[in-house]
Coordinates of C-alpha atoms in Angstrom, one line a residue:
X1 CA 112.7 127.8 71.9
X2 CA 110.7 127.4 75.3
X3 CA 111.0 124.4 76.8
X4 CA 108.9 121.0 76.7
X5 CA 106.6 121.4 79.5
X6 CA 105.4 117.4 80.5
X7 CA 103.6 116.8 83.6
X8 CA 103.8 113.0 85.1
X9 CA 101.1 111.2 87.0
X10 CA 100.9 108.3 88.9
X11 CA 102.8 106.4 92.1
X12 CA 101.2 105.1 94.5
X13 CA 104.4 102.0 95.3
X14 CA 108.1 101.9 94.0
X15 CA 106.6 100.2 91.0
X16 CA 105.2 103.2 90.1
X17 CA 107.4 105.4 91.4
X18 CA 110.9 104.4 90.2
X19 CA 109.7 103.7 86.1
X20 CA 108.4 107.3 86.2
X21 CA 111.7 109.1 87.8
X22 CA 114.1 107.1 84.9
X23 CA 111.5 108.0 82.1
X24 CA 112.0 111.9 84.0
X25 CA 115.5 111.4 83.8
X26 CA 115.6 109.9 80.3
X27 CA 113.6 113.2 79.3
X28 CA 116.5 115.0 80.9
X29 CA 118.8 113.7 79.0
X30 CA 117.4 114.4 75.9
X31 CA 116.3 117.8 76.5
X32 CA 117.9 118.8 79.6
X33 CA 116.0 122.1 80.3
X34 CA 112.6 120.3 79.8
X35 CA 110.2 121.5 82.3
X36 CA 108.9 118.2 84.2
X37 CA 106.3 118.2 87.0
X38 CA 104.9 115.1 88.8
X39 CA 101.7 114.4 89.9
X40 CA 101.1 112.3 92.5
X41 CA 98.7 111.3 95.9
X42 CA 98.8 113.2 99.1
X43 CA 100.4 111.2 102.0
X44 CA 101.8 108.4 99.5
X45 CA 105.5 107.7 99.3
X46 CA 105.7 109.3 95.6
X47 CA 106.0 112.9 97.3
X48 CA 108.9 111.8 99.5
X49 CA 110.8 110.1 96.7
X50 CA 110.2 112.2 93.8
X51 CA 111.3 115.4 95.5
X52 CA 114.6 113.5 96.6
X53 CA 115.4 112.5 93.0
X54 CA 115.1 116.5 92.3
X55 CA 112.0 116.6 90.6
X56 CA 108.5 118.7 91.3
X57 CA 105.5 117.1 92.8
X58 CA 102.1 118.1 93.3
X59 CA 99.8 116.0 95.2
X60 CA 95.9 114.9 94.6
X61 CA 93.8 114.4 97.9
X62 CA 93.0 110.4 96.0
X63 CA 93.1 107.3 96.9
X64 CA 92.0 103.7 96.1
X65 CA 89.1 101.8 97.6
X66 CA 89.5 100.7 101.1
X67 CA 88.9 96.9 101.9
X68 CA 86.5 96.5 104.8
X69 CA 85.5 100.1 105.2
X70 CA 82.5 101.1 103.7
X71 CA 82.5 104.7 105.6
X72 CA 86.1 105.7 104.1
X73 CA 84.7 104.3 100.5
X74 CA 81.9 106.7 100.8
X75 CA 84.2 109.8 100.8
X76 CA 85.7 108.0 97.2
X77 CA 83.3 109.9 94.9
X78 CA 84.0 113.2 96.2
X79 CA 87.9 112.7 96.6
X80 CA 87.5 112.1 92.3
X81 CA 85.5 115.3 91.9
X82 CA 87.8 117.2 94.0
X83 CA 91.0 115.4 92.0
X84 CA 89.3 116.2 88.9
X85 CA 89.0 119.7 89.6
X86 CA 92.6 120.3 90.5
X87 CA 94.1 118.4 88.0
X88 CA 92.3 120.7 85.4
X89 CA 93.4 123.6 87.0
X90 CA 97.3 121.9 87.0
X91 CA 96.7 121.9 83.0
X92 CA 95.2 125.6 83.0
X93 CA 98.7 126.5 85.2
X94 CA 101.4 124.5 84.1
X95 CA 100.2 124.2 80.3
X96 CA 101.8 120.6 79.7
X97 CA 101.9 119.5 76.2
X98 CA 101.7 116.0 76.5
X99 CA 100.9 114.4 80.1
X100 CA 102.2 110.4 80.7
X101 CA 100.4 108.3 83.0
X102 CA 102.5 105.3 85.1
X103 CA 99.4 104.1 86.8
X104 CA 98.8 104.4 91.0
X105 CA 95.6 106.9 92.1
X106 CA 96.9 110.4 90.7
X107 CA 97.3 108.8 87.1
X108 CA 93.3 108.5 86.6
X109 CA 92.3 112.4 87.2
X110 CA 95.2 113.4 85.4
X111 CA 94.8 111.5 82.2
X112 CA 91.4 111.8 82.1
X113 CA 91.7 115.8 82.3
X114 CA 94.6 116.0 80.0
X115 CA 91.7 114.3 77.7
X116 CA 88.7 116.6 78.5
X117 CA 91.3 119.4 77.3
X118 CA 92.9 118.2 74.3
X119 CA 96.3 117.3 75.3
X120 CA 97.3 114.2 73.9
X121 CA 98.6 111.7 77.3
X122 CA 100.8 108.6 77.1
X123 CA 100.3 105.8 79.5
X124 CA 103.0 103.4 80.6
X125 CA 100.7 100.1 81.1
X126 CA 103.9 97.8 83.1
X127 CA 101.8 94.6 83.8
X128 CA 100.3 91.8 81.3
X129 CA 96.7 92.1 82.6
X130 CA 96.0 95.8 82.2
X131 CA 93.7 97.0 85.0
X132 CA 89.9 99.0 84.3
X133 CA 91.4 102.8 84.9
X134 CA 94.4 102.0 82.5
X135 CA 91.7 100.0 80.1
X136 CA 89.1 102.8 80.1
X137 CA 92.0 105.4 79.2
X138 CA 93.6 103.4 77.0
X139 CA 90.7 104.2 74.4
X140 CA 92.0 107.8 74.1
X141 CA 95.3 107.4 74.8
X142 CA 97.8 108.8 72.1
X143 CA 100.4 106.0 73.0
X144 CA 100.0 103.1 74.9
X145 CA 103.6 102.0 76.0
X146 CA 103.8 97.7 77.1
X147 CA 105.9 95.3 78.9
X148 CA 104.2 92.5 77.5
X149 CA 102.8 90.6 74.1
X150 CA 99.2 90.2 73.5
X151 CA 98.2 93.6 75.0
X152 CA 95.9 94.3 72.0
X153 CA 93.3 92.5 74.1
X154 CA 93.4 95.6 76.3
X155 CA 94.3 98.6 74.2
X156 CA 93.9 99.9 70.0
X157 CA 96.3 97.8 68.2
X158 CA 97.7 101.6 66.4
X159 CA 98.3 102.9 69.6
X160 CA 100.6 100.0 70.9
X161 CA 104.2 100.1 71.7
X162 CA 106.1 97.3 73.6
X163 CA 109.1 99.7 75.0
X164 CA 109.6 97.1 78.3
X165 CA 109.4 98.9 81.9
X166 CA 112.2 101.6 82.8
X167 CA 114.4 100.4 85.1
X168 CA 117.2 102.3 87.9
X169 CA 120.2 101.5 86.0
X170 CA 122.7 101.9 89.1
X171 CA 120.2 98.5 90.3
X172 CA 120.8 96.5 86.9
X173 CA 124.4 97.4 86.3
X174 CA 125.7 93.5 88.0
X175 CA 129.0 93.2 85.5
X176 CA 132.2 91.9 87.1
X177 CA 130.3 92.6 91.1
X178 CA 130.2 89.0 92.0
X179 CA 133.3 89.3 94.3
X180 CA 132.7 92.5 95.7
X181 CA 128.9 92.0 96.2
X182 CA 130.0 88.9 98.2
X183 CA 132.4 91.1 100.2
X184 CA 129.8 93.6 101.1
X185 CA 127.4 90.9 102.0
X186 CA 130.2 89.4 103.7
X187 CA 129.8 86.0 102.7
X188 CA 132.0 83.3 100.7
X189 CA 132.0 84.1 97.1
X190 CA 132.6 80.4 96.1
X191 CA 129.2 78.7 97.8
X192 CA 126.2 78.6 96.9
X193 CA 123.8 81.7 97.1
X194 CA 120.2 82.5 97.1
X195 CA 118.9 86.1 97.3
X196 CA 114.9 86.0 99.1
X197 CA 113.2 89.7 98.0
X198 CA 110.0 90.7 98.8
X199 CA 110.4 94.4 98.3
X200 CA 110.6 97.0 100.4
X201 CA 107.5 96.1 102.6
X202 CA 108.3 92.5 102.5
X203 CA 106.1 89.2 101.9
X204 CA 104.9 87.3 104.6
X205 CA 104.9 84.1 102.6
X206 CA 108.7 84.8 101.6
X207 CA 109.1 84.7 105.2
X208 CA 107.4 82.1 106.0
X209 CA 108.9 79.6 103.5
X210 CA 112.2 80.5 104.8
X211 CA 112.1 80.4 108.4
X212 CA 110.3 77.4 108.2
X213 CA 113.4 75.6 106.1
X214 CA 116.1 77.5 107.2
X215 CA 117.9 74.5 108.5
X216 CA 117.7 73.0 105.3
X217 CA 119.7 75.6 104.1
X218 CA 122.0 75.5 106.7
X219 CA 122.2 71.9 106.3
X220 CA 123.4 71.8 102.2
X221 CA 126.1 74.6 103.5
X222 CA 124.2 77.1 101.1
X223 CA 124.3 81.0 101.7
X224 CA 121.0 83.4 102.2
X225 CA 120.4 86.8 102.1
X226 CA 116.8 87.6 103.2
X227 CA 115.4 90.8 102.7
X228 CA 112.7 90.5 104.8
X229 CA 111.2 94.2 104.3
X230 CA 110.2 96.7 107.3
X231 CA 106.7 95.0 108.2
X232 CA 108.3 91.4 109.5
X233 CA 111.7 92.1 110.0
X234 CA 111.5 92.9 114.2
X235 CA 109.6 90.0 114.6
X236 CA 112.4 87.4 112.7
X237 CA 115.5 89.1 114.2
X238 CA 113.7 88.4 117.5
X239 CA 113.0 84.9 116.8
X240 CA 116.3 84.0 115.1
X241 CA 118.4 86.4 116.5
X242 CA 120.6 89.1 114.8
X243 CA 123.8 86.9 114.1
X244 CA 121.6 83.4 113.6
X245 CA 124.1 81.5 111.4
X246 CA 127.4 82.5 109.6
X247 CA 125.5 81.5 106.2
X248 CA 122.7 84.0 107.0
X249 CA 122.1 87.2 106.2
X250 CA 118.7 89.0 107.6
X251 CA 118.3 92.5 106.1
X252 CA 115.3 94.9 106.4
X253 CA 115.9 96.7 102.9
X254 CA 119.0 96.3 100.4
X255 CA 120.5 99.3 99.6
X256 CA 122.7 98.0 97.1
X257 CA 120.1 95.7 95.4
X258 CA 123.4 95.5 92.6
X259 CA 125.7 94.0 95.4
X260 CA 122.9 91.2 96.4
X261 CA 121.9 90.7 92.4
X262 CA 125.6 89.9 91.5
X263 CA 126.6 87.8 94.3
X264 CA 123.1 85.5 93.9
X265 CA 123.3 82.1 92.1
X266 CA 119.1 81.5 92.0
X267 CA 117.0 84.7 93.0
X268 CA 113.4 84.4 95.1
X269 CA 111.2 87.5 94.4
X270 CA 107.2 88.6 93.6
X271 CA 106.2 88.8 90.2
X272 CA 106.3 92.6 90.1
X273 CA 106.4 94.0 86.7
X274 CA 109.2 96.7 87.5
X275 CA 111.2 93.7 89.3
X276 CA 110.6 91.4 86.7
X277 CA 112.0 94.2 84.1
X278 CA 115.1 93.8 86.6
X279 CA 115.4 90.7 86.6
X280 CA 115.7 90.0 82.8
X281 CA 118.5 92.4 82.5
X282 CA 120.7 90.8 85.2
X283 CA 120.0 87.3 83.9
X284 CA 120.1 84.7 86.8
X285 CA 117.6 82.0 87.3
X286 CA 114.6 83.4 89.4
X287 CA 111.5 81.5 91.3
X288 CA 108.6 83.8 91.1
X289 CA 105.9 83.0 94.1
X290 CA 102.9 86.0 92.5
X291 CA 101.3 88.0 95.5
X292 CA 97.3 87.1 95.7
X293 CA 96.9 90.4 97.2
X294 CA 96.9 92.6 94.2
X295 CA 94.3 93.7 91.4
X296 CA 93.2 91.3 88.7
X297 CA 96.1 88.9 90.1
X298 CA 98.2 90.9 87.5
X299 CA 101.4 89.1 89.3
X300 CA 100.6 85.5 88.8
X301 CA 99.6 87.1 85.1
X302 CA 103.0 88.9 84.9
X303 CA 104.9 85.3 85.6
X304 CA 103.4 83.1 83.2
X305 CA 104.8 85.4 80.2
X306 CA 107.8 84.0 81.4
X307 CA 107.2 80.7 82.2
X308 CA 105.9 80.2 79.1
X309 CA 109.1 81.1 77.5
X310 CA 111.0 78.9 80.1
X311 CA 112.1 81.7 81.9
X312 CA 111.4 81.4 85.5
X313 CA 110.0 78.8 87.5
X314 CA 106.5 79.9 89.4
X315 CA 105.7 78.6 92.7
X316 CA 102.1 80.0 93.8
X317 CA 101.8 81.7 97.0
X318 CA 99.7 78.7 98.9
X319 CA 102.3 76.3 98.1
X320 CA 105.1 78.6 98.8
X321 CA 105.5 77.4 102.4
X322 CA 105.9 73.7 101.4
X323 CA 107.4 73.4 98.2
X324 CA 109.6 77.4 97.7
X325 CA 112.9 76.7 99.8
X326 CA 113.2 72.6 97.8
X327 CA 112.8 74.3 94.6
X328 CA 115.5 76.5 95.3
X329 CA 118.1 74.0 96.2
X330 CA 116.4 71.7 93.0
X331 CA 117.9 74.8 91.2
X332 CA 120.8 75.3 92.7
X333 CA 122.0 71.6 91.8
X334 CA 120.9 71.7 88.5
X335 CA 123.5 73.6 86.2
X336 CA 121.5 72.5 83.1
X337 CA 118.3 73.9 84.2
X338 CA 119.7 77.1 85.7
X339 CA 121.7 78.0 82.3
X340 CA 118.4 77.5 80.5
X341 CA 116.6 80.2 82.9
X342 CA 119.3 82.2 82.7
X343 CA 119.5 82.2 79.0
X344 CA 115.6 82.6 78.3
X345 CA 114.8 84.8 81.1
X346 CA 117.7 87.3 79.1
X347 CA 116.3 87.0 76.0
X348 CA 112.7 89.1 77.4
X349 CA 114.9 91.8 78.6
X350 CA 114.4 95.3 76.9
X351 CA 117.2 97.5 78.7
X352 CA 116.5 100.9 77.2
X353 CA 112.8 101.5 78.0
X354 CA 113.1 104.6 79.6
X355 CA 115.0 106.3 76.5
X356 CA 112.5 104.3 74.0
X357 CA 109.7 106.4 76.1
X358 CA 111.2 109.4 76.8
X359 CA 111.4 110.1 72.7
X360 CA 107.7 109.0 72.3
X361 CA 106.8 111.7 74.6
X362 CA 108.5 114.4 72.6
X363 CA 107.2 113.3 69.5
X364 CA 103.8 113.9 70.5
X365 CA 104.7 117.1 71.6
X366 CA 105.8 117.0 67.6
X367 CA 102.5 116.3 66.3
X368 CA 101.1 118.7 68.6
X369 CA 103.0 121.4 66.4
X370 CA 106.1 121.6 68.1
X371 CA 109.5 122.0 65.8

């Protein structure tokens, strides 16, 4: 028998990115001689990343719409057409039978000519607050995969699945690392820890709170390790210095993001979904401060599902400088209150997304005729 042939679309940011290389590699295991090619957008970090995880990628001349440039915006409608075009002619090509969507720019053209020629498409919706592409898609959709309850606001209630969001499983797996994460951090395994992420790029406000209270910390004898992301980290190491306190750690990007999960007591992070699908597998008591910067404030959206199930405490980002770093240490004293968030914030987790979606992809190719 031939193998499946499944085209992926979507990227755009690691929350993109890394859900669709483990839902590739959870194919892979399934069927490993299935034919997988990526879609993506030229000059986005998808088609340095995907080729690196040993997967095909094509890229889409797309993108989103710029903020304060009307000119660049202008180009927008022909960038589509031009998307369009070439995404039908990837389905004439590569003749996928079933084409997934992740979200980011290339997911639109590509599900949306996968549905102008009959092939059935799955998207993988990660937030709570579905966005208009997804929404507008989602009517057609053959399966609509969730993180979150209450989605049938968004999408047909028959073509609902909650699967949870894929996550890297090298990231998750925290068992029996608190010592050694300590030891690669190099700090004291028996204080006090708290682990500030802002992802990759960083988060100003993150920053902010922390430098301004940084001798708090240092004060109640507690440990940090800030991951500070590549946009802001020149400027702290050059206002703190590269060895500021023994209790400090200042790091552009984790590498290990295991290491840091395992040796953390109380965890600062956005309220990405792909994070937050991290989070509840690893099981540690987490302040959540949503970016404002993204669309439909699907972060601040993305926290209150766990809130709500007192999971996670949210701080919002214009309070963040104030109130973030006293919160934290609030935590850390409280035992009760951080076995609660612990507890709760496990209880969300759904660990085998990636393998849950990976089989709904081949059963459409099922219904499509397929043995």
């Amino acid at each position: 028998m031939e193998p499946t042939r499944i085209i992926i679309s979507g990227g755009g940011t690691g929350g993109h990115i890394f859900p669709a290389i483990s839902i590739a590699n959870a194919l892979r295991r399934i069927e490993p001689g299935c034919d997988i090619l990526f879609v993506g957008a030229t000059g986005r970090m998808e088609m340095e990343k995907v080729p690196a995880a040993g997967y095909k990628i094509v890229g889409l001349n797309i993108s989103g719409i710029q903020r304060g440039s009307i000119a660049k915006n202008l180009t927008l409608p022909f960038k589509m057409l031009g998307s369009l075009r070439k995404a039908m002619q990837l389905i004439d090509d590569f003749k996928p039978e079933v084409v997934v969507g992740v979200g980011g720019y290339a997911s639109a053209p590509m599900l949306f000519a996968a549905s102008l020629k009959g092939i059935p498409y799955l998207i993988q919706e990660q937030n709570s607050y579905a966005g208009i592409t997804n929404k507008w898609l989602g009517k057609k959709a053959a399966k609509v995969c969730v993180a979150f309850d209450g989605m049938h606001v968004f999408f047909p209630s028959a073509t609902l699945l909650k699967t949870g969001n894929p996550v890297r499983k090298d990231v998750v797996d925290i068992f029996n690392k608190h010592y050694a994460g300590a030891e690669l951090l190099k700090l004291d395994p028996l204080k006090k820890t708290i682990l500030v992420t802002g992802g990759s790029l960083g988060a100003g406000t993150l920053n902010k709170s922390v430098e301004k209270h940084i001798s708090k910390l240092i004060r109640e004898d507690v440990q940090l390790v800030w991951q500070t992301g590549k946009y802001y980290y020149k400027g702290i190491i050059e206002r703190l210095g590269p060895n500021f306190h023994p209790n400090v750690r200042i790091l552009e990007f984790l590498n290990k993001m295991d290491m840091a999960y395992a040796a953390a007591d109380v965890i600062i992070s956005r309220a990405g979904a792909g994070t937050i699908a991290e989070l509840c597998i690893i099981k540690k008591p987490v302040i959540l401060v949503p970016s404002p910067n993204v669309a439909e404030d699907h972060q601040t959206k993305n926290a209150l599902a766990l809130v709500k199930n007192n999971a996670a405490i949210l701080i919002t980002d214009r309070s963040a400088e104030d109130a973030l770093i006293v919160e934290a240490l609030n935590l850390l004293r409280d035992e009760n209150r951080s076995k609660t968030l612990s507890e709760n914030i496990g209880k969300m987790a759904l660990p085998d997304a990636d393998s849950i979606i990976a089989k709904e992809i081949f059963n459409l190719t099922r219904k499509e005729g397929r043995g």
